[in-house]
CSV table of C-alpha atoms in Angstrom, one decimal:
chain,number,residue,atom,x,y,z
A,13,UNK,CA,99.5,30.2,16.1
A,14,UNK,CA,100.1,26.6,16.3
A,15,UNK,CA,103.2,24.6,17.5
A,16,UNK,CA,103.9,20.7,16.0
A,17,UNK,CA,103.7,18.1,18.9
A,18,UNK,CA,106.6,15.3,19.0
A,19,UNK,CA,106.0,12.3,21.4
A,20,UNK,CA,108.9,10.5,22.2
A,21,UNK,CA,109.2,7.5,24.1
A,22,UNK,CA,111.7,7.0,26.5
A,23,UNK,CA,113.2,4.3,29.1
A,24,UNK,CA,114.4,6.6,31.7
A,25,UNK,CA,111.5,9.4,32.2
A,26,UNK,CA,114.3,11.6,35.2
A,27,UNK,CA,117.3,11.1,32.8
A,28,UNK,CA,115.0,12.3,29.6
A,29,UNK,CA,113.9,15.9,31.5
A,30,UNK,CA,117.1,16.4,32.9
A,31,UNK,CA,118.7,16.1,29.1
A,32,UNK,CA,116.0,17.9,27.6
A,33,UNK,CA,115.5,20.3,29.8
A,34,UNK,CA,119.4,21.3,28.9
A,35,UNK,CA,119.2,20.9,25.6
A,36,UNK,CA,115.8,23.4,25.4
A,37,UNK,CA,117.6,25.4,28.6
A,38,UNK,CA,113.2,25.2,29.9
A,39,UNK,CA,112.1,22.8,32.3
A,40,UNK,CA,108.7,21.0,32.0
A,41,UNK,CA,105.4,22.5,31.9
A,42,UNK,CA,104.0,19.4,33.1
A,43,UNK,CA,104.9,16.2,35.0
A,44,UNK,CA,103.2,13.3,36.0
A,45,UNK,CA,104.1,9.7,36.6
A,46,UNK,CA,105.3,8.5,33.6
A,47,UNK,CA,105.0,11.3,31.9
A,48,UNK,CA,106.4,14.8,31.0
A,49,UNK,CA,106.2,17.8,28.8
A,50,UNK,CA,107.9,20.9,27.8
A,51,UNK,CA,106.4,24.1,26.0
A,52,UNK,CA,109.7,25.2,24.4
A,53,UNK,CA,109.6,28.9,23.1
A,54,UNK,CA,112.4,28.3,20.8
A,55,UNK,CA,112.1,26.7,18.7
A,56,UNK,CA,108.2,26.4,18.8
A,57,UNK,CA,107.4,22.9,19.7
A,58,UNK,CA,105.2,20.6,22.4
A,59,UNK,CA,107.7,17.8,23.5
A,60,UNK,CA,106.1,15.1,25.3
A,61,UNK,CA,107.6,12.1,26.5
A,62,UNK,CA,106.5,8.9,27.6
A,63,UNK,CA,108.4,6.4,30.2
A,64,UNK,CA,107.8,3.2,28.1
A,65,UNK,CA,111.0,0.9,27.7
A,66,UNK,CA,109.6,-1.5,25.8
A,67,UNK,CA,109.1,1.3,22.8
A,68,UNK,CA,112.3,3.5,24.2
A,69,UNK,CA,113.9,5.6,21.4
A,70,UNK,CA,110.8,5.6,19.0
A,71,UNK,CA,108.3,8.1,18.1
A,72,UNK,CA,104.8,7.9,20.1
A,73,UNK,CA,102.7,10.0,18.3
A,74,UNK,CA,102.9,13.6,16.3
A,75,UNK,CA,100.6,16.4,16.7
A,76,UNK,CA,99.5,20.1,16.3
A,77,UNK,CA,99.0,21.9,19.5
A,78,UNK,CA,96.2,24.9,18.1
A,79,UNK,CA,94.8,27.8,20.4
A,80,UNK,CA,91.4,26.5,20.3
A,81,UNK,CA,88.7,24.1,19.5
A,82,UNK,CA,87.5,26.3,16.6
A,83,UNK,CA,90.9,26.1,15.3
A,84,UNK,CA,90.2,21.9,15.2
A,85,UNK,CA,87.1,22.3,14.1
A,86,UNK,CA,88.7,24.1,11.1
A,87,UNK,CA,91.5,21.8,10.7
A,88,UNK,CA,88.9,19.0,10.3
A,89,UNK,CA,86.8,21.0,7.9
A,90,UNK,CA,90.0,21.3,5.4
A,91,UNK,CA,91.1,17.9,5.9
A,92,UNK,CA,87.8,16.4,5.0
A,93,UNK,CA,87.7,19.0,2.5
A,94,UNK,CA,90.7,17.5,0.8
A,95,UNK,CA,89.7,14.0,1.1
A,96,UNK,CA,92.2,13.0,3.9
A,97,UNK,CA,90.5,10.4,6.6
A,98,UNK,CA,89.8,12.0,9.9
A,99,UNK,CA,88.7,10.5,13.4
A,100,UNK,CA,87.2,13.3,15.4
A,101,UNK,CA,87.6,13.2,19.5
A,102,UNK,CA,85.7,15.5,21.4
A,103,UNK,CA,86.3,16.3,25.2
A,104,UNK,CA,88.5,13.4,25.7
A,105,UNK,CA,91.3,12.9,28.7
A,106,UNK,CA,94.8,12.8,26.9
A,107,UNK,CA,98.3,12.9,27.6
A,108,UNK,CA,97.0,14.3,31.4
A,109,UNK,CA,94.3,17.1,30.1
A,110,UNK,CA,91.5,17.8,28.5
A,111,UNK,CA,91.4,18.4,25.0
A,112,UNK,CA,89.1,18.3,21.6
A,113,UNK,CA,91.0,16.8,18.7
A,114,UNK,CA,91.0,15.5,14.8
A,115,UNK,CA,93.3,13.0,14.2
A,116,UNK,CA,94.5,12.7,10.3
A,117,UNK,CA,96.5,9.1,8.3
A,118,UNK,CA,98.5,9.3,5.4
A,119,UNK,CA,102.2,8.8,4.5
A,120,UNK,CA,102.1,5.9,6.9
A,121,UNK,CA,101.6,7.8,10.4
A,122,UNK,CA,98.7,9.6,12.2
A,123,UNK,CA,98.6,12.9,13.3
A,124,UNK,CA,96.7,14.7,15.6
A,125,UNK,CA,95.4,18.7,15.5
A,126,UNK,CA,94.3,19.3,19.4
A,127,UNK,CA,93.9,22.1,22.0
A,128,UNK,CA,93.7,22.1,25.7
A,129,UNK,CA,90.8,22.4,27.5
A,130,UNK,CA,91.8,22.2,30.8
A,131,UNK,CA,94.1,20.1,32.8
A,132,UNK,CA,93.1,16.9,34.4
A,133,UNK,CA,93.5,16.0,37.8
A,134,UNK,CA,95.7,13.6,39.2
A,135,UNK,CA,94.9,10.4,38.8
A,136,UNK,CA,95.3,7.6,41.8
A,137,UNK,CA,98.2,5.4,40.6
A,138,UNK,CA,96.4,2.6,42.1
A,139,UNK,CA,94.0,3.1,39.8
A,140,UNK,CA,95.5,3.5,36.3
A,141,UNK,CA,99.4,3.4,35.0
A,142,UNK,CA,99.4,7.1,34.7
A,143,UNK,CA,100.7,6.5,31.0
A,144,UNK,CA,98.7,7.6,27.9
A,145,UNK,CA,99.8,7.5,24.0
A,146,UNK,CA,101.6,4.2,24.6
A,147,UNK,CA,102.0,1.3,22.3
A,148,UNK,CA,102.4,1.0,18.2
A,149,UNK,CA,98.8,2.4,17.6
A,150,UNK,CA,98.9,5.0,20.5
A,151,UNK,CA,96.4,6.9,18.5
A,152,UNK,CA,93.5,5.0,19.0
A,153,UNK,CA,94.4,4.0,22.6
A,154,UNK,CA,95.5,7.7,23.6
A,155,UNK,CA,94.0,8.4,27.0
A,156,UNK,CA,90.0,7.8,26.0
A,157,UNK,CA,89.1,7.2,29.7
């Protein structure tokens, strides 16, 4: 079972999980500077949000959260099978975790197939922004180090 992935980005990261977390009646699975998402049951979907102003009220990035990495590896073999370009990631630190992905282009976005691994620890604000997926091309920039 799969759920799609919608990356928003927002201005106000408090103001966005205290209206999403009414509108979904669930609070987030996950919050780091920055950052925030929500598992929501019902309807099935990965909402992730970005604190990014500059971008606030666009899309970040869209995705396919899948139970595994042998469910990627098989979303990779049927895109390629059908002739769609694919970027595989492997073990990569994204969006606060780590996760093996595919990422797929057509009808003028990119889309990502990806499970979790395992969540990824803290990082020293001093040391990075704490954002990942930011910016116009947040696909090739998401979270690689």
């Amino acid at each position: 079972m799969g759920r799609v992935q919608l990356a928003l980005n927002v201005t106000d990261l408090d103001e966005a999980v205290g209206f999403y977390s009414k509108l979904f009646e669930t609070e987030p699975a996950k919050r780091r500077p920055g950052y925030a998402n929500f598992a929501i049951a019902n309807p099935p979907l990965k909402l992730v949000l970005f604190e990014n102003p500059a971008q606030a009220g666009t899309l970040n990035h869209l995705g396919v959260e899948v139970e595994s990495t042998a469910d990627v590896v098989s979303a990779t073999r049927r895109l390629m099978a059908a002739g769609l370009p694919t970027e595989v990631e492997d073990g990569v630190t994204c969006c606060h975790a780590l996760q093996d992905k595919v990422w797929v282009a057509g009808a003028d976005t990119r889309w990502e197939v990806y499970t979790v691994l395992a969540d990824a620890p803290l990082v020293d604000a001093g040391a990075s922004t704490g954002a990942c997926c930011v910016g116009q091309d947040a696909a090739t920039v998401c979270c690689t180090g």
